Tab-separated table of C-alpha atoms and ligand atoms in Angstrom:
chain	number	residue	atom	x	y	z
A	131	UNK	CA	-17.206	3.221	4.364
A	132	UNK	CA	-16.806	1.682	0.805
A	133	UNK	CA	-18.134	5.414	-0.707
A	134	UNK	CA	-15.075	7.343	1.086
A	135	UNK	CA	-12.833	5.611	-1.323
A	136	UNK	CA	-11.078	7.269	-3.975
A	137	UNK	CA	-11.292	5.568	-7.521
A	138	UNK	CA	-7.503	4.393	-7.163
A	139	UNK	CA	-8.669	2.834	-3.728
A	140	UNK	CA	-11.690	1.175	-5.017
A	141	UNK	CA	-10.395	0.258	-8.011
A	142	UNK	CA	-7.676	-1.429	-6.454
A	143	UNK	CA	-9.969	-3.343	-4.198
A	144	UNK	CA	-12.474	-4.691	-6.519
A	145	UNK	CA	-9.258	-6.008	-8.718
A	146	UNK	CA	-8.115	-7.907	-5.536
A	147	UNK	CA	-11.735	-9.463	-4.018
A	148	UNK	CA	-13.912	-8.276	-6.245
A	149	UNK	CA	-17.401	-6.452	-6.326
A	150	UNK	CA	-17.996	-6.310	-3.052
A	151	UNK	CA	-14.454	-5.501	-0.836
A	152	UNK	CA	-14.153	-6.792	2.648
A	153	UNK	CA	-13.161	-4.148	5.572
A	154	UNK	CA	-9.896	-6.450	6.538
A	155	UNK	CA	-8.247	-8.884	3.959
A	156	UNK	CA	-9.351	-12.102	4.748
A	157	UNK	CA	-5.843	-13.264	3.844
A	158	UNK	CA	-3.507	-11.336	5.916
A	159	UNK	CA	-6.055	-9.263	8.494
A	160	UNK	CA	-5.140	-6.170	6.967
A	161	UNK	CA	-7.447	-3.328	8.144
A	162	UNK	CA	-8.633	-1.434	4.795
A	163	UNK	CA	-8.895	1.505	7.249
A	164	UNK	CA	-5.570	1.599	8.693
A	165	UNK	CA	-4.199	5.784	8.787
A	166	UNK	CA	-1.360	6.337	6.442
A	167	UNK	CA	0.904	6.664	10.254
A	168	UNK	CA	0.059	3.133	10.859
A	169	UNK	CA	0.864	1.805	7.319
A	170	UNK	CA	4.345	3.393	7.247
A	171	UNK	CA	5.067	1.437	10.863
A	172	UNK	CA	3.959	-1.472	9.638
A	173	UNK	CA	6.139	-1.267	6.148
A	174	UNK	CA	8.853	-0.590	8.352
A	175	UNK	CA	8.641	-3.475	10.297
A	176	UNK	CA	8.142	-5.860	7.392
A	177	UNK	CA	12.414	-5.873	6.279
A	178	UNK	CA	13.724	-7.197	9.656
A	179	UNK	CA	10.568	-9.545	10.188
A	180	UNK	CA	11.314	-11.038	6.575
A	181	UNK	CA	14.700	-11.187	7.397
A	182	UNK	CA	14.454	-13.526	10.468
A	183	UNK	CA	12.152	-16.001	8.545
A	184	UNK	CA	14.812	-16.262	5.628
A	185	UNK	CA	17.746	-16.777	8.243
A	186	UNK	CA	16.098	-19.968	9.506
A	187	UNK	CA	14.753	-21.053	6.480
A	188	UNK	CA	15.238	-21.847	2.455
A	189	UNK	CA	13.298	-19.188	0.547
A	190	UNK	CA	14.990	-20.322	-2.930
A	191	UNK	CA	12.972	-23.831	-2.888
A	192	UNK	CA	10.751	-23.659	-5.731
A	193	UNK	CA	6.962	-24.381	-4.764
A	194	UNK	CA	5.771	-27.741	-6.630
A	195	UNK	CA	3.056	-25.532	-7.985
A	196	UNK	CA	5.593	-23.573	-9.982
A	197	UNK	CA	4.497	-20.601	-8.202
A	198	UNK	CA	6.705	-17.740	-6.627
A	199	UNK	CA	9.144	-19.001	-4.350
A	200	UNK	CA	9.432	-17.277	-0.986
A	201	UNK	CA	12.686	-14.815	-1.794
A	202	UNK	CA	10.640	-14.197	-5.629
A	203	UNK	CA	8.097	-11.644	-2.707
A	204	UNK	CA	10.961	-10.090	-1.176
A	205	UNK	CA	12.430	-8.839	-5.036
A	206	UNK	CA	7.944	-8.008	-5.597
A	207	UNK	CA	8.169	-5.918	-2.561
A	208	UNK	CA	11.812	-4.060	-3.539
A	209	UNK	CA	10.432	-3.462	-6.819
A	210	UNK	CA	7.157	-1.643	-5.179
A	211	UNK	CA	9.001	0.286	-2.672
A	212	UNK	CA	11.798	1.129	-5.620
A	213	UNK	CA	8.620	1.950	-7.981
A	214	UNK	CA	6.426	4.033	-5.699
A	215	UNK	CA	9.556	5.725	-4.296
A	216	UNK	CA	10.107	7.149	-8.024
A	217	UNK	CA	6.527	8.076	-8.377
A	218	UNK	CA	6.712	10.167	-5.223
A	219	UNK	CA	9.405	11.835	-6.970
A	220	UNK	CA	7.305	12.501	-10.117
A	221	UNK	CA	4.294	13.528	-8.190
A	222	UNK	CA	6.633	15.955	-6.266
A	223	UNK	CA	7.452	16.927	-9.075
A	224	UNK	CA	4.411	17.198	-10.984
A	225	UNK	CA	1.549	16.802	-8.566
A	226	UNK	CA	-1.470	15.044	-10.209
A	227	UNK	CA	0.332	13.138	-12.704
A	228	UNK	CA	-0.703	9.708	-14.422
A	229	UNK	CA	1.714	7.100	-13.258
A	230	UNK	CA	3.319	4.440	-15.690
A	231	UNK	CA	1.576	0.938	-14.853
A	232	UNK	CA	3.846	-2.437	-15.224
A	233	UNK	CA	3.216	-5.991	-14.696
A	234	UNK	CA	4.475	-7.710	-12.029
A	235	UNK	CA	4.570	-11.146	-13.588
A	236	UNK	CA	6.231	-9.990	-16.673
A	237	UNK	CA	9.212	-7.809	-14.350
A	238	UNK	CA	9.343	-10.967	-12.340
A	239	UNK	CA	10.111	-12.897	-15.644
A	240	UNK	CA	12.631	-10.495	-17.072
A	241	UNK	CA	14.557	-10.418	-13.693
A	242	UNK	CA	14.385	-13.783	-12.919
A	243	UNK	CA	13.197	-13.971	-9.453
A	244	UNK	CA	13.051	-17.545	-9.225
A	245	UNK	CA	16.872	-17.332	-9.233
A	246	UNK	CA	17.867	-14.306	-7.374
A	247	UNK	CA	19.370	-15.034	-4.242
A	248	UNK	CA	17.447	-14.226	-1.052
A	249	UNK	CA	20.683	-12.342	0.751
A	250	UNK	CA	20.403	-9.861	-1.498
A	251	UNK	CA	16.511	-9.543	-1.944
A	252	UNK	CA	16.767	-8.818	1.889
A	253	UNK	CA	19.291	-6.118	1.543
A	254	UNK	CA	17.602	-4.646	-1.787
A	255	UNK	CA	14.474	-4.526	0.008
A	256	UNK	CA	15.574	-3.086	3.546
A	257	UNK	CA	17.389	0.003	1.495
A	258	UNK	CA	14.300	0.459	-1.061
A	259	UNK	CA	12.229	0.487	1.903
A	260	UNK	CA	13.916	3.142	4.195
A	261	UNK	CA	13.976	5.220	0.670
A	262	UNK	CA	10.266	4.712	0.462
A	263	UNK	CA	9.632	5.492	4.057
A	264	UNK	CA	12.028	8.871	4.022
A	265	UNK	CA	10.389	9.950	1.042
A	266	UNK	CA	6.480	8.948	2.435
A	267	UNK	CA	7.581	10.883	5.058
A	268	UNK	CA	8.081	14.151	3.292
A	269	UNK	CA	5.396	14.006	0.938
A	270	UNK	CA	1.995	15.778	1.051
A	271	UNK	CA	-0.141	12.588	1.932
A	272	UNK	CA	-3.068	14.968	-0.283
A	273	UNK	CA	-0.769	15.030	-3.627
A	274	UNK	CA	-2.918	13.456	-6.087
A	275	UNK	CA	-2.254	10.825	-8.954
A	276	UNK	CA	-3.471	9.205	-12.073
A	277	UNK	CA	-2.987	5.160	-12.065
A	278	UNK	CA	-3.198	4.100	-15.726
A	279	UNK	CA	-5.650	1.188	-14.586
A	280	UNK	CA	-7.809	2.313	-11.537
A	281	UNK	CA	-8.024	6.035	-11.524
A	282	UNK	CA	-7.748	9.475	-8.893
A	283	UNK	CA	-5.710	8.681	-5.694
A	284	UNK	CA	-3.304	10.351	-3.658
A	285	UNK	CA	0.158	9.442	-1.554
A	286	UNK	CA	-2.040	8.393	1.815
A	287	UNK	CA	-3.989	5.994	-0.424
A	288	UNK	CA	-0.913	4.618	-2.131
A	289	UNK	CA	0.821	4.376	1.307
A	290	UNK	CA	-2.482	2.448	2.595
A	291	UNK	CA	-1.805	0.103	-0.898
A	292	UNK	CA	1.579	-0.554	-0.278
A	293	UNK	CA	0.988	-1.237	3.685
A	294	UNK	CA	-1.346	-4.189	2.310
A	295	UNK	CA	1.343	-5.348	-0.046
A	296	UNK	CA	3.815	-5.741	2.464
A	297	UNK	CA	1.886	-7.119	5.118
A	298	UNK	CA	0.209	-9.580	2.735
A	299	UNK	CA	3.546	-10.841	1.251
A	300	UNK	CA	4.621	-11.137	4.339
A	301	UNK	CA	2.128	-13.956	5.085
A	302	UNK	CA	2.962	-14.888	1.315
A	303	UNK	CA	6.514	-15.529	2.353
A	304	UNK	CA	5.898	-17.401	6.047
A	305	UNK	CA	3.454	-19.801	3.582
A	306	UNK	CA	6.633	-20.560	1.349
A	307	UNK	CA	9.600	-20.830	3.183
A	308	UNK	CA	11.215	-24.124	4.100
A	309	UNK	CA	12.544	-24.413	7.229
A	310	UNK	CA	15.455	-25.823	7.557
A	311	UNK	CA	14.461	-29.072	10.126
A	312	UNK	CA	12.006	-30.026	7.246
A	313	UNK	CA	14.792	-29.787	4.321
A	314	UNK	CA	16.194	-33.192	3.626
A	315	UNK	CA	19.827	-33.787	5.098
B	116	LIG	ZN1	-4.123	-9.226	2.352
């Protein structure tokens, strides 16, 4: 199971749990296995389910940890789909190709997350992600890449990243938000 993984896969894995990678994410229940079909329905459903939860609640309201607020995993998720959307392009391009790497924390820093408003986080992410999902859609799910940090993969196991990533936010931004009966009057 582990052993049918490509390098980018397992590479990927062992940053987020470590040596020994659990079948679903014991965070979110995401299903390691889950068919590159699967992870482009649930992407797709991630926009209008993130959308609901910042309707009827504050996602601006800073965490007294000084983490990420809620709306700061909205811009994350943009940025991925905006990211991987221009590395389909340059594998399309150039099939095989390393991909540049950046840090999150550091683009979340130069942005400014912590201030960006979550109206337009939810309509940055909704178009990034139908670009993401056209383009996914198109692509040869065999196209290999290079990642700078974990090796070999190819579009289905970057689709089956990015289906964690939204899936897990998600949960990231349900944790966060503050409802708007709990906010003081
Ligand atoms: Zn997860």
């Amino acid at each position: 199971m582990v052993s049918d993984r490509s390098p980018f896969l397992g590479g990927a894995l062992a940053w987020v749990y470590g040596s020994d990678p659990p079948v679903r994410c014991p965070s979110c229940g995401f299903d390691w296995s889950t068919t590159s079909a699967a992870s482009l329905h649930l992407i797709g459903g991630v926009p209008d389910a993130l959308a609901e939860l910042l309707e009827t609640g504050d996602g601006m309201a800073p965490p007294p940890d000084g983490t990420w607020n809620a709306t700061s995993y909205v811009w994350h998720l943009s940025d991925l789909a905006r990211s991987w959307s221009e590395r389909w392009i340059q594998l399309a391009d150039s099939p095989g190709a390393r991909l540049a790497g950046w840090d999150p924390d550091e683009l979340a820093r130069a942005r400014n997350y912590g201030e960006l408003p979550s109206v337009a986080a939810l309509w940055s992410l909704r178009t990034a992600t139908a670009t993401l999902l056209e383009l996914t859609a198109v692509m040869d799910p065999t196209t290999s890449f290079e990642h700078g940090d974990w090796g070999t993969g190819t579009v289905a196991d970057g689709t089956r990243w990015l289906a964690h990533e939204y899936v897990h936010h998600r949960r990231d931004v349900e944790m966060r938000v503050v409802q708007e009966s709990r906010l003081d009057p």
